[in-house]
XYZ file of C-alpha atoms in Angstrom:
440
model
C -48.894 -6.481 -79.597
C -46.398 -6.118 -76.775
C -48.021 -4.991 -73.493
C -46.084 -2.796 -71.100
C -46.779 -1.914 -67.476
C -45.584 1.338 -65.937
C -45.802 1.159 -62.159
C -46.162 4.615 -60.670
C -48.402 7.400 -62.000
C -46.274 10.279 -60.763
C -44.432 12.690 -62.997
C -42.053 10.180 -64.613
C -44.494 7.276 -64.790
C -47.394 9.209 -66.269
C -45.287 11.030 -68.860
C -43.357 7.881 -69.842
C -46.463 5.711 -70.009
C -48.399 8.244 -72.054
C -45.568 8.854 -74.515
C -44.981 5.118 -74.992
C -48.699 4.726 -75.682
C -48.380 7.485 -78.274
C -45.629 5.393 -79.888
C -48.392 2.842 -80.561
C -47.730 0.501 -77.620
C -50.341 -0.967 -75.286
C -49.655 0.582 -71.858
C -51.060 -0.115 -68.388
C -50.212 2.537 -65.788
C -50.438 1.144 -62.253
C -50.681 2.977 -58.944
C -51.836 1.949 -55.464
C -53.499 5.356 -55.008
C -57.100 4.498 -55.916
C -58.242 8.128 -55.913
C -55.514 9.128 -58.374
C -56.283 6.202 -60.691
C -60.018 6.961 -60.623
C -59.328 10.580 -61.522
C -57.038 9.531 -64.366
C -59.813 7.273 -65.676
C -62.085 10.334 -65.582
C -59.524 12.348 -67.507
C -58.325 14.418 -64.540
C -54.545 14.831 -64.749
C -52.855 15.191 -61.319
C -49.861 17.238 -62.516
C -49.399 20.316 -64.661
C -47.300 19.589 -67.733
C -47.953 21.391 -71.028
C -49.530 19.080 -73.611
C -49.973 16.106 -71.283
C -53.770 16.423 -70.964
C -54.326 16.113 -74.707
C -51.844 13.266 -75.024
C -53.486 11.272 -72.218
C -56.999 11.825 -73.579
C -55.973 10.827 -77.119
C -54.331 7.575 -76.067
C -57.136 6.652 -73.680
C -59.586 7.236 -76.552
C -57.640 4.854 -78.791
C -57.450 2.341 -75.926
C -53.654 2.273 -75.921
C -53.452 3.756 -72.404
C -55.170 2.200 -69.404
C -55.049 2.822 -65.651
C -55.421 0.339 -62.794
C -54.612 -0.335 -59.153
C -54.336 -4.078 -59.866
C -50.592 -4.736 -59.983
C -51.199 -8.512 -60.143
C -53.121 -8.133 -63.394
C -50.474 -5.813 -64.843
C -47.553 -8.100 -63.986
C -49.272 -11.237 -65.269
C -50.319 -9.625 -68.541
C -47.218 -7.602 -69.440
C -43.743 -8.710 -70.443
C -41.975 -5.379 -69.870
C -42.539 -3.709 -66.496
C -41.206 -0.226 -65.780
C -40.646 0.792 -62.156
C -41.334 4.538 -62.039
C -42.099 5.200 -58.377
C -40.587 7.946 -56.234
C -37.148 7.801 -54.610
C -37.430 10.719 -52.167
C -34.392 11.790 -50.150
C -34.027 10.567 -46.593
C -32.973 12.966 -43.838
C -29.301 12.144 -44.539
C -29.686 12.833 -48.269
C -29.664 9.197 -49.364
C -32.323 8.059 -51.832
C -35.162 6.142 -50.178
C -35.587 2.885 -52.102
C -38.506 1.465 -50.128
C -41.039 2.045 -52.939
C -38.770 0.632 -55.645
C -38.021 -2.507 -53.641
C -41.682 -2.924 -52.663
C -42.657 -2.880 -56.334
C -39.898 -5.399 -57.089
C -41.319 -7.620 -54.351
C -44.801 -7.364 -55.858
C -43.493 -8.211 -59.318
C -41.764 -11.283 -57.891
C -45.002 -12.385 -56.199
C -46.996 -12.321 -59.450
C -44.408 -13.171 -62.108
C -45.746 -15.893 -64.397
C -43.153 -16.042 -67.185
C -40.252 -14.156 -68.734
C -40.283 -10.489 -67.691
C -38.026 -7.502 -68.209
C -38.038 -5.302 -65.110
C -36.913 -1.781 -65.961
C -35.696 0.745 -63.403
C -36.968 4.076 -64.754
C -36.780 5.848 -61.400
C -33.554 7.630 -60.495
C -31.848 5.132 -58.217
C -28.405 4.807 -56.584
C -25.754 2.718 -58.254
C -26.308 -0.901 -57.249
C -30.116 -0.704 -57.156
C -30.509 -2.900 -60.223
C -28.735 -5.725 -58.421
C -30.899 -5.155 -55.335
C -34.017 -5.404 -57.501
C -32.663 -8.623 -59.017
C -32.066 -10.074 -55.544
C -35.595 -9.199 -54.363
C -37.112 -10.826 -57.462
C -35.052 -13.980 -56.966
C -36.036 -14.179 -53.305
C -39.732 -13.916 -54.149
C -39.498 -16.632 -56.777
C -37.658 -18.887 -54.299
C -40.330 -18.235 -51.673
C -42.957 -19.328 -54.193
C -40.925 -22.370 -55.216
C -41.027 -21.432 -58.898
C -38.396 -20.656 -61.528
C -38.882 -17.985 -64.178
C -36.242 -16.284 -66.250
C -36.185 -12.491 -65.994
C -33.883 -9.597 -66.816
C -33.295 -6.304 -65.027
C -32.630 -3.167 -67.061
C -31.613 0.353 -66.053
C -33.248 2.941 -68.344
C -32.882 6.330 -66.625
C -35.130 9.237 -67.583
C -33.877 12.688 -68.603
C -37.098 14.681 -68.483
C -37.287 18.384 -67.728
C -40.501 19.609 -66.185
C -42.282 21.928 -68.582
C -40.795 20.219 -71.659
C -41.141 16.576 -70.620
C -43.133 15.372 -73.641
C -40.632 16.844 -76.094
C -37.760 15.459 -74.011
C -39.234 11.947 -74.086
C -40.079 11.994 -77.785
C -36.910 13.840 -78.904
C -34.222 12.701 -76.447
C -30.521 13.473 -76.754
C -29.913 9.781 -76.073
C -31.575 6.624 -74.752
C -29.552 4.792 -72.115
C -30.072 1.038 -71.724
C -28.137 -0.772 -69.016
C -28.423 -4.546 -69.199
C -26.431 -7.763 -69.083
C -28.749 -9.535 -71.525
C -28.740 -9.359 -75.331
C -32.380 -10.447 -75.329
C -33.400 -7.625 -72.988
C -31.441 -5.064 -75.009
C -33.195 -6.222 -78.186
C -36.631 -5.943 -76.601
C -35.841 -2.486 -75.195
C -34.774 -1.345 -78.677
C -38.151 -2.625 -79.846
C -39.944 -0.675 -77.081
C -38.171 2.472 -78.276
C -38.440 1.502 -81.947
C -39.896 4.894 -82.914
C -36.771 6.597 -81.565
C -34.407 3.905 -82.837
C -35.537 4.201 -86.459
C -35.250 8.007 -86.151
C -31.538 7.477 -85.364
C -31.709 8.691 -81.782
C -28.355 7.780 -80.174
C -28.620 4.657 -78.005
C -26.059 4.092 -75.259
C -25.988 0.402 -74.368
C -23.937 -0.475 -71.317
C -24.111 -2.418 -68.060
C -26.606 -1.657 -65.297
C -24.216 0.133 -62.953
C -22.940 2.447 -65.698
C -26.474 3.371 -66.733
C -27.314 4.194 -63.113
C -24.175 6.326 -62.822
C -24.899 8.228 -66.071
C -28.059 9.733 -64.601
C -26.369 10.978 -61.414
C -23.271 12.208 -63.224
C -25.342 14.183 -65.754
C -27.474 15.897 -63.128
C -24.518 16.631 -60.857
C -22.659 18.232 -63.762
C -25.625 20.395 -64.779
C -26.070 21.516 -61.171
C -22.373 22.381 -61.146
C -22.748 24.529 -64.290
C -25.616 26.478 -62.712
C -23.736 26.993 -59.465
C -20.545 27.981 -61.276
C -22.253 30.735 -63.271
C -24.007 31.950 -60.108
C -20.658 32.338 -58.373
C -19.266 34.100 -61.439
C -22.328 36.386 -61.293
C -21.601 37.268 -57.682
C -18.048 38.228 -58.630
C -19.307 40.183 -61.660
C -21.364 42.389 -59.335
C -18.250 43.252 -57.339
C -15.966 44.005 -60.303
C -18.496 45.714 -62.589
C -18.808 42.939 -65.191
C -21.972 41.637 -66.879
C -22.547 37.943 -66.278
C -24.862 37.595 -69.272
C -22.082 38.727 -71.601
C -19.637 36.437 -69.808
C -22.015 33.476 -70.147
C -22.675 34.228 -73.818
C -18.972 34.274 -74.602
C -18.369 31.107 -72.574
C -21.232 29.366 -74.350
C -19.702 30.036 -77.756
C -16.946 27.625 -76.772
C -18.008 24.258 -78.154
C -16.458 22.504 -75.173
C -18.791 24.364 -72.779
C -22.117 25.082 -74.621
C -24.519 27.868 -73.605
C -27.000 25.645 -71.773
C -27.425 25.982 -67.990
C -25.317 29.145 -67.894
C -28.098 31.413 -66.643
C -27.422 33.190 -63.359
C -30.232 33.273 -60.820
C -31.324 32.511 -57.265
C -30.122 28.893 -57.284
C -31.366 25.604 -58.699
C -34.341 23.680 -57.330
C -36.789 21.005 -58.411
C -37.146 17.290 -57.870
C -33.847 16.230 -59.458
C -30.780 18.405 -58.927
C -31.046 18.877 -55.132
C -31.886 15.210 -54.554
C -29.394 13.748 -56.999
C -26.419 15.874 -55.932
C -26.942 14.840 -52.318
C -27.391 11.221 -53.349
C -24.169 11.029 -55.377
C -22.233 12.547 -52.454
C -23.661 9.855 -50.193
C -22.925 7.121 -52.710
C -19.326 8.361 -52.776
C -19.145 8.222 -48.992
C -20.474 4.662 -49.052
C -17.640 3.601 -51.380
C -14.934 5.756 -49.800
C -14.762 8.308 -52.636
C -15.221 11.940 -51.675
C -17.249 13.941 -54.215
C -15.763 17.236 -53.069
C -16.810 19.300 -56.099
C -20.454 18.267 -55.724
C -20.300 18.870 -51.963
C -19.320 22.486 -52.624
C -22.019 22.827 -55.287
C -24.664 21.888 -52.714
C -23.339 24.416 -50.197
C -22.943 27.190 -52.770
C -26.482 26.668 -54.053
C -27.949 27.105 -50.576
C -25.819 30.214 -50.063
C -27.105 31.670 -53.334
C -30.687 31.592 -52.062
C -29.672 33.395 -48.877
C -27.687 35.905 -50.878
C -30.901 36.917 -52.685
C -32.502 37.611 -49.305
C -29.525 39.740 -48.309
C -29.825 41.742 -51.560
C -33.439 42.554 -50.694
C -32.812 43.219 -47.004
C -29.893 45.492 -47.846
C -32.240 48.046 -49.397
C -34.256 48.526 -46.209
C -33.348 49.714 -42.737
C -35.822 47.148 -41.469
C -38.088 44.640 -43.230
C -40.651 44.658 -40.411
C -44.135 45.026 -41.933
C -42.750 45.815 -45.366
C -44.842 44.357 -48.207
C -42.872 42.357 -50.754
C -44.457 41.253 -54.040
C -43.199 37.818 -55.112
C -43.741 36.862 -58.756
C -43.260 33.130 -59.274
C -42.786 30.476 -56.594
C -42.457 27.287 -58.663
C -38.863 26.183 -59.213
C -39.149 26.942 -62.950
C -41.845 28.076 -65.411
C -44.293 25.681 -67.082
C -44.703 23.538 -63.966
C -46.636 23.591 -60.695
C -43.730 21.900 -58.879
C -42.254 23.708 -55.863
C -39.949 20.968 -54.640
C -36.701 22.578 -53.413
C -37.656 25.827 -55.173
C -35.569 28.878 -54.176
C -38.851 30.532 -53.155
C -39.181 28.125 -50.222
C -36.057 29.587 -48.621
C -36.374 33.163 -49.834
C -40.015 33.655 -48.812
C -39.518 32.095 -45.375
C -36.426 34.208 -44.701
C -38.261 37.395 -45.695
C -41.136 36.536 -43.358
C -38.655 35.670 -40.605
C -37.286 39.182 -40.971
C -40.774 40.672 -40.552
C -41.982 41.111 -44.142
C -45.466 40.478 -45.478
C -45.730 38.800 -48.886
C -48.110 39.203 -51.810
C -47.599 36.238 -54.143
C -48.684 35.407 -57.649
C -47.694 32.338 -59.662
C -49.743 31.086 -62.656
C -49.664 27.466 -61.398
C -48.110 27.613 -57.926
C -50.865 28.668 -55.529
C -52.280 25.219 -54.798
C -48.915 23.760 -53.769
C -47.804 27.053 -52.257
C -50.701 27.111 -49.804
C -49.656 23.841 -48.179
C -45.903 24.356 -48.449
C -46.229 27.772 -46.785
C -48.852 26.575 -44.320
C -46.755 27.714 -41.338
C -46.489 31.322 -42.601
C -49.845 31.746 -44.358
C -50.815 34.517 -41.935
C -48.085 36.662 -43.568
C -48.987 35.746 -47.169
C -51.681 36.948 -49.563
C -52.078 34.979 -52.780
C -53.185 37.161 -55.689
C -55.038 36.476 -58.938
C -52.433 38.097 -61.216
C -49.205 40.097 -61.214
C -50.985 43.436 -61.248
C -52.948 42.677 -58.095
C -49.792 41.392 -56.409
C -47.864 44.648 -56.861
C -50.522 46.941 -55.386
C -49.071 48.686 -52.331
C -45.834 46.669 -52.437
C -42.579 48.172 -51.203
C -40.572 45.932 -53.539
C -41.119 43.527 -56.422
C -39.113 40.277 -56.508
C -39.196 38.208 -59.700
C -38.271 34.611 -58.831
C -39.670 32.488 -61.688
C -39.454 33.559 -65.325
C -42.995 32.750 -66.491
C -43.572 34.173 -69.986
C -46.256 36.579 -68.799
C -43.733 38.257 -66.489
C -41.395 39.063 -69.373
C -43.459 41.874 -70.840
C -45.354 43.460 -67.954
C -46.719 47.000 -68.150
C -44.025 48.640 -66.038
C -45.835 51.964 -65.939
C -48.933 50.386 -64.375
C -46.734 48.473 -61.936
C -44.785 51.608 -60.992
C -47.982 53.530 -60.284
C -49.419 50.643 -58.216
C -46.430 50.136 -55.905
C -45.619 52.071 -52.752
C -41.878 51.510 -53.163
C -39.851 51.461 -56.364
C -37.474 48.519 -55.837
C -37.388 45.966 -58.674
C -35.435 42.749 -57.963
C -35.086 40.773 -61.197
C -33.502 37.529 -60.014
C -33.885 35.883 -63.444
C -32.259 38.692 -65.464
C -35.145 38.934 -67.925
C -35.380 42.748 -68.055
C -33.063 45.423 -69.359
C -31.769 47.719 -66.629
C -32.274 50.758 -68.863
C -35.949 49.992 -69.544
C -36.783 49.363 -65.882
C -34.881 52.375 -64.539
C -36.438 54.563 -67.236
C -39.809 53.836 -65.598
C -38.550 55.129 -62.259
C -37.513 51.892 -60.533
C -34.302 51.085 -58.724
C -33.221 47.895 -60.472
C -31.340 44.878 -59.071
C -30.323 41.842 -61.131
C -27.978 38.896 -60.588
C -24.456 39.503 -61.857
C -25.201 42.692 -63.769
């Protein structure tokens, strides 16, 4: 049976490795973080992703999924090696490739036969060739010759639905210059291939570009509908009706047309900045994406202004914040709108009572500098007690059907800021609140 190594046990690596194991493949997940690997061996999953715990435990039980810190063993004993380490943004917005290239160097040190090295991480265009160069240099340093192929196989996982996204993808992208590598990659994804999942086979650079272009376009859709929402508020239109009508157009589709406080997460902010920088490197200005980045930051600040505009002064006002993760069904706060909105409210003198079903652990360290102005609460009903205003930032399911009468009686003020547009104005105002949405 073909053995596959997935180097990196972060979000992409752990989900990809586990799902491939569930396809019946023999998977070794590698990480240099010994504590993380030991916890994974004990069945402790480091991230929150619905369904992942059960999937990991099942495949460990059937011995299809293994964890190790020994990259030498993994490289020597596997013929397909996925690189799934982080590519965090540098201060200038460019993707930091140090972890990807370090893994490539390690693979070159221990290569002992034909290998397919697969870039699964989101990497700038041209990274595949850089990985190839590093591998060649390591083989030359060792004085050995082995044939290998480099493949770009970008991931399109959404946090909260990552397992479904991996097992039911819209498409599988394989960038390679080798017929042999393409054939083996089709074999790796055989379960999807025989289910007639669309496969896009192209060269490495095109595959790398597909990932950035897709994310930049989706970020543009979100930002566009947010700007339409802002105009709707001024002219008396309803952005949800506008978005619904737009989405009926087959050329547009209804997805990612939900107005709110701005996009966040590990992908859109990082990838939009990266594609702008890639354009600069090649002398091509990505002016649309540049404006998307600026507009998204402005949208977060605009939410703060909506709140501040209802008070003469925010000094010592208590604001209830419901949801601080960038989206529901995840504990991830990377680039979440809450990071800007909460800090700006505190800067203006407010005190915050926060509840998020999965966000407190990360929230405590991300808000470490303002913790003296924050109280984390055990549920939404504790968070609203004594609050002058309620601000709904993340649309967790349990926030969609709250007992508004209990909340009304618990709050000192009656301001309800629904920044995800999940409530009906009539229902909220009927309970005695002053209601504020986005674009309605």
